[in-house]
Structure formats: C-alpha cells, structure tokens
Coordinates of C-alpha atoms and ligand atoms in Angstrom, one line a residue:
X938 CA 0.0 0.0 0.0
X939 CA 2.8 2.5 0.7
X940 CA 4.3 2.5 -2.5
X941 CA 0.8 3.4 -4.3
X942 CA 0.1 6.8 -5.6
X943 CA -2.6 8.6 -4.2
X944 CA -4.9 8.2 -7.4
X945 CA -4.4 4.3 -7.1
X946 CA -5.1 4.7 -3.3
X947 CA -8.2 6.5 -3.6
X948 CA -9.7 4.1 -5.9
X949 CA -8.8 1.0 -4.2
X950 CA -11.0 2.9 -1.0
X951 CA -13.8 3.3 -3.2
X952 CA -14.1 -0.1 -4.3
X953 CA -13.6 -1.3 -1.2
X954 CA -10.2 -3.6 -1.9
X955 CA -9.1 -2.4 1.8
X956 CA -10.1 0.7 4.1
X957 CA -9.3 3.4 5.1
X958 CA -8.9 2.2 8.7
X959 CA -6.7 -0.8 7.3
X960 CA -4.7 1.8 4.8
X961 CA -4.3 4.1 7.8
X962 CA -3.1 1.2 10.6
X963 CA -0.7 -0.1 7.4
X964 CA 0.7 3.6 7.9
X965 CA 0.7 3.6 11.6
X966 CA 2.8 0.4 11.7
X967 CA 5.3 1.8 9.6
X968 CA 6.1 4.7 11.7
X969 CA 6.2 2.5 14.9
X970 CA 8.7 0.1 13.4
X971 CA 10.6 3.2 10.9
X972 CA 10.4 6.3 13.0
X973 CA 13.2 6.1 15.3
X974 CA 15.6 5.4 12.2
X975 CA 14.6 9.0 11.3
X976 CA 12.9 10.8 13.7
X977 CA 10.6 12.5 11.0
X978 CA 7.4 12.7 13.6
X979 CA 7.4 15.0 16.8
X980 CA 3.6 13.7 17.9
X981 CA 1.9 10.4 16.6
X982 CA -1.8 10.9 16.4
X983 CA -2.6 7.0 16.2
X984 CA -5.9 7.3 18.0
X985 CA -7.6 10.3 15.9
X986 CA -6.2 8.9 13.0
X987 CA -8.2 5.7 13.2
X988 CA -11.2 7.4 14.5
X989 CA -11.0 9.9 11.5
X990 CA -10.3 6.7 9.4
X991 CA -13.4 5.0 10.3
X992 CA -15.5 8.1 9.6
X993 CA -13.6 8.4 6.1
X994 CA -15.0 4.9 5.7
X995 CA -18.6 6.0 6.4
X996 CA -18.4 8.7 4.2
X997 CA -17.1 6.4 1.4
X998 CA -20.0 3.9 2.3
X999 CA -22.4 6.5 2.1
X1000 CA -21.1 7.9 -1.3
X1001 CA -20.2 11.2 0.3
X1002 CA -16.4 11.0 -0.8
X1003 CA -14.0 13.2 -2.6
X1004 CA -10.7 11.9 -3.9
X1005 CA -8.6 12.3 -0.8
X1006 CA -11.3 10.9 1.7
X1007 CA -9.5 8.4 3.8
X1008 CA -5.8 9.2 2.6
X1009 CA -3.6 9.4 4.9
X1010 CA -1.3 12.5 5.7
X1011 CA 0.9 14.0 8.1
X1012 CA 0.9 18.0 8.8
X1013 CA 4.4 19.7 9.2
X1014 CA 4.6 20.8 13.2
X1015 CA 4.4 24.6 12.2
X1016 CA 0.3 24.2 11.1
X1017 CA -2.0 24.6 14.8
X1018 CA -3.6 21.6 14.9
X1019 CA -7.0 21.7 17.5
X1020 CA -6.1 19.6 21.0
X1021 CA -2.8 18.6 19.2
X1022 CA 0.6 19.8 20.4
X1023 CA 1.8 22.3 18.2
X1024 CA 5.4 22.5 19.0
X1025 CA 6.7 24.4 15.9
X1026 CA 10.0 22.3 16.5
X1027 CA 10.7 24.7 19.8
X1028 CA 11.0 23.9 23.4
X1029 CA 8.9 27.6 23.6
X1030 CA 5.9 25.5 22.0
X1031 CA 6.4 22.7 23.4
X1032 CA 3.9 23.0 26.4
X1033 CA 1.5 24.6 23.3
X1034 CA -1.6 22.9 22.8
X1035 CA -3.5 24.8 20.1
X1036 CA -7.1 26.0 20.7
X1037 CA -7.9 25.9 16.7
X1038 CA -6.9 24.4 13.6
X1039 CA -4.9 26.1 10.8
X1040 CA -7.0 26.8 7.4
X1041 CA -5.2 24.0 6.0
X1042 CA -5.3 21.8 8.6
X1043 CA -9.0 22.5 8.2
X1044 CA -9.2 21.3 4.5
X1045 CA -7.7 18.8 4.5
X1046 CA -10.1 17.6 7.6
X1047 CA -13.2 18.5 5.6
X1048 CA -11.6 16.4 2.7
X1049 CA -11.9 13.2 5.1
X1050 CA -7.8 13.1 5.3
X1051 CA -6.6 11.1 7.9
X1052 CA -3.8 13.0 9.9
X1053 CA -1.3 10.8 10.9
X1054 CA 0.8 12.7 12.9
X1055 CA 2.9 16.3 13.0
X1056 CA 6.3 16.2 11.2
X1057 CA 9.5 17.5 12.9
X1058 CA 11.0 20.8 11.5
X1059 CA 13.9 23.0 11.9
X1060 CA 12.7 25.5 15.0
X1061 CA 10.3 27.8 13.5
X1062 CA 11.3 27.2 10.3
X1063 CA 14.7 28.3 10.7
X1064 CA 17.3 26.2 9.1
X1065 CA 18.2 24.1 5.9
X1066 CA 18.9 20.9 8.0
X1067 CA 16.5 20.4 10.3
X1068 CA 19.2 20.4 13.2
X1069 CA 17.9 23.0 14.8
X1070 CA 15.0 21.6 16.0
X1071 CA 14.2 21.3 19.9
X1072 CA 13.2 17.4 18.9
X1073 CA 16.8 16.6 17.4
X1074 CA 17.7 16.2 13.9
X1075 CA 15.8 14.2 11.8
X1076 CA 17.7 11.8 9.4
X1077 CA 18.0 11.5 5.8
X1078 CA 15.8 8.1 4.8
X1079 CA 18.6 8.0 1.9
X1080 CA 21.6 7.7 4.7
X1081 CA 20.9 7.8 7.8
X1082 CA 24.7 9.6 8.3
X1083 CA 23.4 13.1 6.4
X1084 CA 20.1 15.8 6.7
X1085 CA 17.3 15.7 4.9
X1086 CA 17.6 19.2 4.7
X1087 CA 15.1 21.4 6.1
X1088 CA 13.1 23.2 7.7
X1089 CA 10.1 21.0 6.1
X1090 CA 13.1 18.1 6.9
X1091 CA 10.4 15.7 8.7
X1092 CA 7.7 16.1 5.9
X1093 CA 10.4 15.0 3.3
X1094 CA 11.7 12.0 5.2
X1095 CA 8.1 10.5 6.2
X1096 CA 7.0 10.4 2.7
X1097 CA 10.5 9.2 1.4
X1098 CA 10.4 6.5 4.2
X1099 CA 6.9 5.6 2.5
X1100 CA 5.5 6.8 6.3
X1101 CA 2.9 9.0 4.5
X1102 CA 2.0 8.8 1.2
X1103 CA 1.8 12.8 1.5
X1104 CA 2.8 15.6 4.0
X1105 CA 2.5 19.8 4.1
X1106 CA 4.9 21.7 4.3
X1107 CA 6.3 25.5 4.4
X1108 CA 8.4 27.6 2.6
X1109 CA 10.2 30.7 3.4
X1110 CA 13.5 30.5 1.6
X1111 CA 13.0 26.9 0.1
X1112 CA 11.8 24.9 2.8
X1113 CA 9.5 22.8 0.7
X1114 CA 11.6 22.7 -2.5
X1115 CA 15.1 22.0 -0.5
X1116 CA 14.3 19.1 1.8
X1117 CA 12.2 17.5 -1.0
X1118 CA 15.6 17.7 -3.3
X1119 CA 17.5 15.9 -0.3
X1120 CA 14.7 13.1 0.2
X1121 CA 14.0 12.6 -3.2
X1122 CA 11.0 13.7 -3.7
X1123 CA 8.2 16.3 -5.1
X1124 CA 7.4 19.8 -3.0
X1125 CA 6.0 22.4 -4.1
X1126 CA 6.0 26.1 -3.1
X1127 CA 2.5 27.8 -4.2
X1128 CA 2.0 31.3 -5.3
X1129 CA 2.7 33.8 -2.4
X1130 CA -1.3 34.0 -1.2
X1131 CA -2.8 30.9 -2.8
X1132 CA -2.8 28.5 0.3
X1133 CA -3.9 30.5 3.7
X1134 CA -1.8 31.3 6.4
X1135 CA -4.3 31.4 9.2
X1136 CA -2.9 29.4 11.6
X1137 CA 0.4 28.4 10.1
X1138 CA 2.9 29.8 13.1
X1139 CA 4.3 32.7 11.6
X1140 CA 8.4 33.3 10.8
X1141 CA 9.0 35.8 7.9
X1142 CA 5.0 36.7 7.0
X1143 CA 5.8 38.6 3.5
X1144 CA 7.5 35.2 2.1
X1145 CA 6.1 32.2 4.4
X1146 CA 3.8 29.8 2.1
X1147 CA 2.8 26.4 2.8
X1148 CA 2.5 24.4 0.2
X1149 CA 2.2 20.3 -0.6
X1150 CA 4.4 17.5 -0.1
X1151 CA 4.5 13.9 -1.9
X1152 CA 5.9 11.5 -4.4
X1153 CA 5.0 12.7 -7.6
X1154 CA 3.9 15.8 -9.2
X1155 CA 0.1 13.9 -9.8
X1156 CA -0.2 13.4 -6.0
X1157 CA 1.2 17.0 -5.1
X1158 CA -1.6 17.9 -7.6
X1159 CA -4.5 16.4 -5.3
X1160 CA -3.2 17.8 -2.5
X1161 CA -3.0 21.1 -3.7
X1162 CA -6.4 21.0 -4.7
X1163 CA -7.7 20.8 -1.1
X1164 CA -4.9 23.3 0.6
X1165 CA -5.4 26.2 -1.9
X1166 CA -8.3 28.4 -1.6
X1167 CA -9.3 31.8 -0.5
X1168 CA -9.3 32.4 3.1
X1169 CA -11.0 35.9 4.8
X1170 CA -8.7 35.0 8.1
X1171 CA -5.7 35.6 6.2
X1172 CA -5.1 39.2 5.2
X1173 CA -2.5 38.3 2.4
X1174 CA -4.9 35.5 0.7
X1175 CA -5.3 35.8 -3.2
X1176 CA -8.9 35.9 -3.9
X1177 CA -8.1 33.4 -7.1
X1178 CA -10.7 31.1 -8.4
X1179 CA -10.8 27.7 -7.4
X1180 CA -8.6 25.2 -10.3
X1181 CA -8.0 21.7 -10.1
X1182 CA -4.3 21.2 -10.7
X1183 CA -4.9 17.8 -12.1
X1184 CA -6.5 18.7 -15.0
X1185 CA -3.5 20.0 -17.2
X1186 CA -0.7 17.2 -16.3
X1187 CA -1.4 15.3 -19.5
X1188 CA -1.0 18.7 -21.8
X1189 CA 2.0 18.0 -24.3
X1190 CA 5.5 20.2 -23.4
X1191 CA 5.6 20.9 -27.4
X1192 CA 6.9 24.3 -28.1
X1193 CA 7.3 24.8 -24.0
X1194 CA 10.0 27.5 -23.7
X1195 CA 12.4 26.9 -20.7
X1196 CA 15.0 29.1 -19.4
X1197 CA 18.3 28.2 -17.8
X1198 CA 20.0 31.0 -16.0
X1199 CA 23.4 31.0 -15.9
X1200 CA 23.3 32.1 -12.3
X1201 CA 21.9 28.3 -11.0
X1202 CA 24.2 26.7 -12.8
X1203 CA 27.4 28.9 -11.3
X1204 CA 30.3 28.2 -9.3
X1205 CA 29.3 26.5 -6.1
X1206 CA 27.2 23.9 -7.8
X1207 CA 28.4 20.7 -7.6
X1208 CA 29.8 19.2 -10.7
X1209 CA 28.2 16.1 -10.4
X1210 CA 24.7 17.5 -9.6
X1211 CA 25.4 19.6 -12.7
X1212 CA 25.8 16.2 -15.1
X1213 CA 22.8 14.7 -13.5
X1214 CA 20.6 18.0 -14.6
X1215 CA 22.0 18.4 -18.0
X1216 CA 20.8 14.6 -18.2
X1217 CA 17.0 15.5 -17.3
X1218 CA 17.5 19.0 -19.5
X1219 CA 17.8 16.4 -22.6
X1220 CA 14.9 14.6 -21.6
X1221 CA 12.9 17.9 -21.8
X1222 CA 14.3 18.8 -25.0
X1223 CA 12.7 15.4 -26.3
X1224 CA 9.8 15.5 -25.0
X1225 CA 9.2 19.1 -27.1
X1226 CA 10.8 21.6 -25.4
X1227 CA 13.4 24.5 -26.5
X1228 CA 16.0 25.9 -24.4
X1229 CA 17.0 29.7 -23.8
X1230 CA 19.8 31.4 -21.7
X1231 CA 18.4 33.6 -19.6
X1232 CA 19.3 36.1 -16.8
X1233 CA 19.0 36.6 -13.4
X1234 CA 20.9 39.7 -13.0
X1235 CA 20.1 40.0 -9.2
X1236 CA 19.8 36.8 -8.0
X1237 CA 23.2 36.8 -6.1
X1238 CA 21.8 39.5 -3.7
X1239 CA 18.6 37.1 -3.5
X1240 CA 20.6 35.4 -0.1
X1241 CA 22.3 38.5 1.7
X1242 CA 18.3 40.4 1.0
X1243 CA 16.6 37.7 2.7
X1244 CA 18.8 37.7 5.3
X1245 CA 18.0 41.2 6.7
X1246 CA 14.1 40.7 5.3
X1247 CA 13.1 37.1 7.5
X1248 CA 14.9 38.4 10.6
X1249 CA 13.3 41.6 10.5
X1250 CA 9.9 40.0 10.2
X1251 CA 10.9 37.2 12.5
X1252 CA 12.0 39.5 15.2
X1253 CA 9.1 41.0 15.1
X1254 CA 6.9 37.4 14.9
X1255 CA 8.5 36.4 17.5
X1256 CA 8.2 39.4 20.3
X1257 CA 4.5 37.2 21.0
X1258 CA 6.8 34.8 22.8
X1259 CA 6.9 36.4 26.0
X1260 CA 5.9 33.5 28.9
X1261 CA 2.6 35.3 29.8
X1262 CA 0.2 34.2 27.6
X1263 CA 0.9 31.0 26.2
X1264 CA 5.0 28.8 25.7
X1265 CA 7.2 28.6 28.3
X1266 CA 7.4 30.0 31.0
X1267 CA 10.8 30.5 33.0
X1268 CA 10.6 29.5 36.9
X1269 CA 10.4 32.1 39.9
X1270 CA 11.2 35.2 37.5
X1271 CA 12.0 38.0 39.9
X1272 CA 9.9 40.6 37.7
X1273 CA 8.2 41.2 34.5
X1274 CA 11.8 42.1 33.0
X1275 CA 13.2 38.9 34.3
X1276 CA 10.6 36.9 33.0
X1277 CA 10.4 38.2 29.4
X1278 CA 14.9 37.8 29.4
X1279 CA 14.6 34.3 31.0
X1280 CA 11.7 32.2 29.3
X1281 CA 13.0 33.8 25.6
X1282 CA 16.5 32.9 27.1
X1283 CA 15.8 29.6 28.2
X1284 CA 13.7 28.5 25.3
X1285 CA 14.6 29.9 22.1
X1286 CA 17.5 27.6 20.1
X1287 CA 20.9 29.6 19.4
X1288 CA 19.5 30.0 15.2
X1289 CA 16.1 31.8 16.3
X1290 CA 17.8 33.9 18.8
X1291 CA 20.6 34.9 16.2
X1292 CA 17.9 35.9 13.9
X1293 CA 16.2 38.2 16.7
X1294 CA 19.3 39.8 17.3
X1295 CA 20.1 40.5 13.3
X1296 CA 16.5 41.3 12.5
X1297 CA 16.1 43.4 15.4
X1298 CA 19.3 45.2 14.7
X1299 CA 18.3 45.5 11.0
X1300 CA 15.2 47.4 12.0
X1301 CA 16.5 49.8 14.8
X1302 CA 16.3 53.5 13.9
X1303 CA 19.5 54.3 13.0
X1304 CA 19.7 51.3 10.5
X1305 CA 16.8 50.7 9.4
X1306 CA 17.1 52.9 5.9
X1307 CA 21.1 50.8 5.6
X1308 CA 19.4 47.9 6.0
X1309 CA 15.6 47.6 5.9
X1310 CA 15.0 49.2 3.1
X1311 CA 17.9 48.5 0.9
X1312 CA 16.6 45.3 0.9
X1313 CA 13.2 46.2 0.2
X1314 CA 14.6 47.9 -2.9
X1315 CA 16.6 45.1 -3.8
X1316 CA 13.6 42.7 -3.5
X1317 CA 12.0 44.7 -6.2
X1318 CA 15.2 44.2 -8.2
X1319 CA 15.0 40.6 -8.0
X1320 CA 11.4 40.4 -8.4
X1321 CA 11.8 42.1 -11.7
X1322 CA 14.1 39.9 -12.6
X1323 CA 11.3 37.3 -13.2
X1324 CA 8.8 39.7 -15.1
X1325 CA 11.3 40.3 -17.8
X1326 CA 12.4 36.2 -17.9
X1327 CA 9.3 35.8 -18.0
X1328 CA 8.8 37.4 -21.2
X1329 CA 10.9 35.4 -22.9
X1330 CA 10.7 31.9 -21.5
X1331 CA 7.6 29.6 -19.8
X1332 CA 9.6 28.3 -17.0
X1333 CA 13.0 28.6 -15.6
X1334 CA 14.8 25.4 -14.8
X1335 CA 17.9 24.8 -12.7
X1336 CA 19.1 23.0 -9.4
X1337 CA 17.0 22.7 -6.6
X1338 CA 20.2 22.9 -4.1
X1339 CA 23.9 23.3 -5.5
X1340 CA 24.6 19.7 -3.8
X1341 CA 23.2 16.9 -2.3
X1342 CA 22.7 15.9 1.1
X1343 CA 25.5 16.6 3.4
X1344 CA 26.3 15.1 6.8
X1345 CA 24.2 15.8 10.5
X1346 CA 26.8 18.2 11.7
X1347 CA 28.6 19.3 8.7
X1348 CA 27.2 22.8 8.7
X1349 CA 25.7 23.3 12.0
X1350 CA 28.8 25.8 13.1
X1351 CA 29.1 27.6 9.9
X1352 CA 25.7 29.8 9.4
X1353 CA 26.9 31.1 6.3
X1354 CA 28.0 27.8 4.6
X1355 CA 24.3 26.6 5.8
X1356 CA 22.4 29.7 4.2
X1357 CA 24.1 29.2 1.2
X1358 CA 22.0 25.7 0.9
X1359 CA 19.3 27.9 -0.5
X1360 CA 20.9 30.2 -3.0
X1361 CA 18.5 28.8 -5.7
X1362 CA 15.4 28.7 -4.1
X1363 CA 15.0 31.8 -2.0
X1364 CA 14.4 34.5 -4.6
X1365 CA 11.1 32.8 -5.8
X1366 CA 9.9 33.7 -2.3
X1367 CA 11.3 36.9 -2.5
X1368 CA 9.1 37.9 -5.5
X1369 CA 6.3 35.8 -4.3
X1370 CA 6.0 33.3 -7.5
X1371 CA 6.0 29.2 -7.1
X1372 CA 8.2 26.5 -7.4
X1373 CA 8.7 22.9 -7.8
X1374 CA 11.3 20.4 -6.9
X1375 CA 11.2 17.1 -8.6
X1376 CA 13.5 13.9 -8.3
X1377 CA 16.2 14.0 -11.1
X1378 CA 18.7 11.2 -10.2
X1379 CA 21.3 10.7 -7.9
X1380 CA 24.9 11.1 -6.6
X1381 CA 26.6 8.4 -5.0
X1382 CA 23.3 7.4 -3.7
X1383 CA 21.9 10.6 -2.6
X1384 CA 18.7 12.2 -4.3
X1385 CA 19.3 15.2 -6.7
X1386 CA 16.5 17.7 -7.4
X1387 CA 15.4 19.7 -10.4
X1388 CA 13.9 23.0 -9.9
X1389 CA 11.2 24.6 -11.7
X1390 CA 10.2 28.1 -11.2
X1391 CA 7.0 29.8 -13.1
X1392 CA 5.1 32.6 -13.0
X1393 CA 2.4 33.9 -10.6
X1394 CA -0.3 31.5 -10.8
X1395 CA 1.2 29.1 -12.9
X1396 CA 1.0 26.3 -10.6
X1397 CA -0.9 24.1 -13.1
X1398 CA 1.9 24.6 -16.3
X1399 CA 4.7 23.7 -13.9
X1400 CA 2.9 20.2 -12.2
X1401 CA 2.2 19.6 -15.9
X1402 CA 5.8 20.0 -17.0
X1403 CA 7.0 17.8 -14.1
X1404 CA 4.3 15.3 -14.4
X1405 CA 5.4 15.1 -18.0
X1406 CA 9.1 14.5 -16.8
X1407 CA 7.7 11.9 -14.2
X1408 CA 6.2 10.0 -17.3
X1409 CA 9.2 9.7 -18.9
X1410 CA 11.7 8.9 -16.2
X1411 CA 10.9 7.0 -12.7
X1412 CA 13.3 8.3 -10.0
X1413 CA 10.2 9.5 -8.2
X1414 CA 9.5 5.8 -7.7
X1415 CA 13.1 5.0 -6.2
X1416 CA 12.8 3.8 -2.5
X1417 CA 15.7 3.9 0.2
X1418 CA 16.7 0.4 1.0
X1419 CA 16.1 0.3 4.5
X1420 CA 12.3 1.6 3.5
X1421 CA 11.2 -0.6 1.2
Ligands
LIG1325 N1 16.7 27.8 5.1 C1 16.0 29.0 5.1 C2 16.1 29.7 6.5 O1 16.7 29.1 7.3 C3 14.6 28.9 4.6 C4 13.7 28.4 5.7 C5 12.3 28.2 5.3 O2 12.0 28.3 4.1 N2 11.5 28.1 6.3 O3 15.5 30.7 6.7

C-alpha cells in the first residue's frame, strides 16, 4: 500500500479492496517500526487517525467522498492543529496545545484526510537541516549519516520512508523545494497567497507559504487541490478562483520555452549534480521543449536580502513569545523584566535567537534605511528579474540545491555555509511566485532535485511539465533500501 500513488489509493478505497482504517493502521505500523531510524514525527496521532479513518470509511459507504477521503497525511509541526501539540519544532511551544486548527489543517479535515501525525521541522522554520530543532535532527531516509535538509526536513523524510504517502509543508526561503531535493521527492511552493496562512505559526510573513508535499507531481496535484483556496482570516490570501491542478498534467511540453540562467548553474554547484541535470534537460528537449539562456541579474543578492528581510519579520513574529500568555514560561522570575529575558532565554535555540538579534538590529532607527529598506529595494530588483524572464521563457529550470545531502553536523557551526544551501530557491519567495522540486537522479546514492520556477499563478503549467518529466523517467519511484 505504501508504494501506491494517491490516485491508485483513492480508488482502491472506493471499491472497497481495503479501508481506510486498514490503509491508515498499514501507515501507523510503519512509523512504529521506521520512526526512530529517522525521527521524521514529533507527535503520533494513532488514535484520531483511526477514528478519523473509520468516519472516512462511512463517508465512502455512504457515497459522500472526494478523492482524498481516507488518505492518509501528516501536517508539518508549524500548522496549529485543534487539541494537538503544536510544537513548531521549539522547546517555547512545546507545552503549546492549540485551541484551533490552521485553514489548512481544516481542509484537509473537511476532505476526510486522515492526519497521521505532525512532522518534525527545523525550530520555527529556521534552518536548511532540520538540526535546529528542539526534537533533534531528523535523518535522511537515503543515509541515515546526512540531513534531509530542512526546515520541512520531517515532511520530506516521512514520505520518502513511504510513512505517509503525503505531507504539508512551508516555505520561506525553500523549505518545501530543498528538503524534497534531499529526500528525493516532489514539494511544491504555491503562489505567495494561494494557500492561507491562518494558523500556520508565523516566521517571515511577506515570504512564508505552505505548500504540498508527496511523491510525484500527480499526487502534489491532489493535495494542492484541497490546501489552496481563498481564506478571509488571512489578510494576504489571493482571492483566485478555485482550479483543479490535475486537470492539465497530460497537456503535451511541445513548443514549451524553458530558461536556464546562468546564475543556477554557477560556481558553487556541484559538478556532479550539474551532469545529473543536463541529463533530465535532454529529456525535456525530447519531450518538445526549447532551451534559452536567460538572466537573473540580481539573483546573487537574492541570499544577503533575505537575510535582513526574514529576521526583521521574524524579530518581530517572535516578540508574541513572551511567557505570559501562552510557551514557556521560565521558573520564579523576579519581575516582569526577568521573565520576558529568562523564558526567551531559556527556550529559544541559538538559530532563532541569532535571527532576533540580526532582525532586530536591521530594524533599529539608525539602520533601518542601511538595512531595511535596501533590501526592500533590492527585493523589487530581484522580483523584476522574473517579469522580464518571464517574457521570454515559460519556465526557468535549474538545481533545486547546489549539492546533495551533506552530513548531521557538517554545517551546524558555519551559518553562512548553511544559508548558502538555499541560494536557488529563496528568490522565488522573495518575489512571491512558485516553485517545484522534482527527483532528477542521484549522486553516490543521494537524491538530486530539479527546480522549476513559473510565473504567478502558474502552478498548473509547472505540475504539468513535471508530471510530464515523471512519465518519462521514474526516479520519483526509487525507494531507500532500509524503507522498502
Ligand atoms: N533555510 C532558510 C532559512 O533558514 C529557509 C527556511 C524556510 O524556508 N522556512 O531561513
């Protein structure tokens, strides 16, 4: 059952080969005997996931159900789920019970899912290894020895471990699109506004997006269908008609126009990464597609920008965290002062407080027009750099990450190094438009992944053109040995 796409899933529910209670216990059993290997899940929800199992069977019985009703999924740790710890992968949550659900979590509920559990993350969001969470790192199904990059790190492992068949994740500076590059498999980053925010714990508002999680562009498709939507509880949420991403991934790639900038495919990319995508580049170019040079002119500012942006909006996120009204709370604080200094103290992680400090730095009077702004201006720059590729070309193409998977530790004490993980994927957040990673081969064992980045709103063209690739090639079906 776990190496079944959701479309094969679904219709073995509906004509009742197994159920949803047995699909979802299959599921459950493999985390029980897998999860310490990896240490993708910070809470199991066996008992609500077999309860909301047997009423995804009901609903099936009674002929109430959509495509996803009894499909199993797991939510990323950062989405509030109601009665469920909500830890956002920080010893400040990790008391936090939430009173509501997320939009998201919502939808996926009123589309009879069956939530599995909540994935481990890097602490609120903030990483590309998931090492900085409060839960410990979670480990790369591929080898157990290196990341699976991060901070959507747990999502990616559970469905590469075949532990879900689908997961959500978020993406500030690549989140999604990295850690599905490292695990081998699809994520992709939505439209800046297409899927709601409301209750998705908040890092850097103006570039966090959640987005879906799974093995193939197809079942990413599906899942996207119930996340996106228009949501009145979310101030920045596109009011876009409703689509159903499935319905263009058969559309031929003839005459599709794709762009390679010269900047993804730069020093700092690994040579062997680099052979493995001019491999898949040829296997658009048969399937009907033309390639273009194009250029990115300020996408080398795209890392040092975001660097002053998410700080600044995460030290200002994070000012809520002050152990009065809800986290931790430090022990016999002597007064208000000593409370707020002790609890963030005590339970904020060395990365989140380093961001405070630069964010909170980066907005203080006398630097905020050095800083602040400059970067503001510079987000425009980069932004613009997509109108005018877009212009010319349908979709840009390039690396998801500049190299594989590297090992738990490797990186930790080097911020820099770490940030750099990213350089490809963080300017699509920057100007707000969506990506896609998709399984392109390997590297001494270790998953490579292609990025594809389109224009606002053209979330169905790029699950077309990677559904397209997925027809053609089938490193979206590879399974780590020790998960098969
Ligand atoms: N790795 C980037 C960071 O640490 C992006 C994180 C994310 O997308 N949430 O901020």
């Amino acid at each position: 059952m776990h190496n079944k796409t959701i479309a094969e899933l679904s219709k073995a529910l509906h004509q009742r080969e197994y159920s949803s209670v047995e699909l979802t216990r299959h599921f459950l059993e493999r985390i029980e005997r897998h999860n310490a290997k990896i240490n993708s899940f910070i809470t199991i929800t066996a008992e609500t996931a077999l309860a909301s199992a047997q009423a995804a069977d009901q609903r099936i019985a009674q002929g109430k159900a959509g495509p996803l009703t009894g499909i199993p999924l797991a939510h990323k740790d950062i989405f509030c789920t109601k009665g469920i710890k909500t830890s956002c992968g920080s010893k400040m949550l990790d008391n936090f019970i939430a009173p509501y659900n997320a939009t998201v979590v919502e939808k996926c509920q009123a589309a009879g899912m069956v939530m599995l559990g909540k994935t481990n993350m890097d602490e609120f969001a903030m990483g590309s290894s998931n090492e900085t969470s409060y839960y410990g790192p979670v480990k790369n199904p591929w080898d157990t020895q290196t990341v699976p990059g991060g901070s959507s790190g747990g999502s990616a492992a559970t469905i590469a471990a075949r532990l879900s068949p689908l997961a959500t994740g978020t993406d500030t500076g690549g989140s999604i699109r990295q850690p599905a590059a490292l695990c081998g498999i699809t994520g992709l980053k939505p439209t800046y506004g297409l899927v709601s925010r409301y209750g998705m714990i908040a890092f850097a508002s103006s570039l966090d997006q959640g987005g879906p999680m799974g093995h193939s562009a197809e079942d990413v498709a599906l899942l996207l269908n119930q996340m996106a939507g228009f949501d009145q509880r979310d101030s920045t949420s596109l009011n876009h008609p409703a689509e159903d991403y499935t319905s263009h991934l058969n559309d031929s790639l003839a005459g599709l126009k794709i762009g390679l900038p010269k900047e993804f495919f730069a020093e700092g990319l690994d040579p062997e990464v680099g052979k493995v995508l001019d491999t898949a580049i040829k296997e658009f170019e048969q399937a009907g597609a033309t390639l273009h040079e194009i250029q990115l002119p300020h996408s080398h500012l795209s890392v040092p920008t975001y660097y002053i942006i998410a700080p600044a909006e995460c030290s200002s996120n994070l000012s809520r965290y002050d152990g009065v009204r809800f986290g931790y709370r430090c022990e016999n604080p002597k007064d208000l002062i000593d409370l707020y200094k002790r609890s963030r103290g005590e339970a904020f992680g060395a990365e989140v407080k380093r961001r405070i400090m630069i964010g909170t730095y980066a907005l203080s009077a006398g630097y905020y027009d050095a800083y602040y702004l400059k970067a503001q201006q510079i987000r425009r720059l980069i932004s613009n750099d997509f109108v005018e590729a877009f212009k010319k070309v349908d979709v840009i193409l390039g690396p998801t990450s500049p190299t594989t998977a590297f090992k738990i530790g490797e990186k930790l004490n080097d911020p820099i190094s770490m940030y750099l993980s990213d350089i490809n994927t963080i300017a699509a957040n920057l100007a707000g438009i969506p990506g896609i990673s998709i399984p392109a081969g390997f590297v001494n064992q270790r998953p490579v992944g292609l990025q594809l980045l389109g224009n606002y709103l053209n979330e169905s063209r790029l699950l077309n053109i990677a559904h397209q690739y997925q027809q053609r090639t089938d490193w979206h079906k590879q399974t780590p040995a020790n998960f098969v």
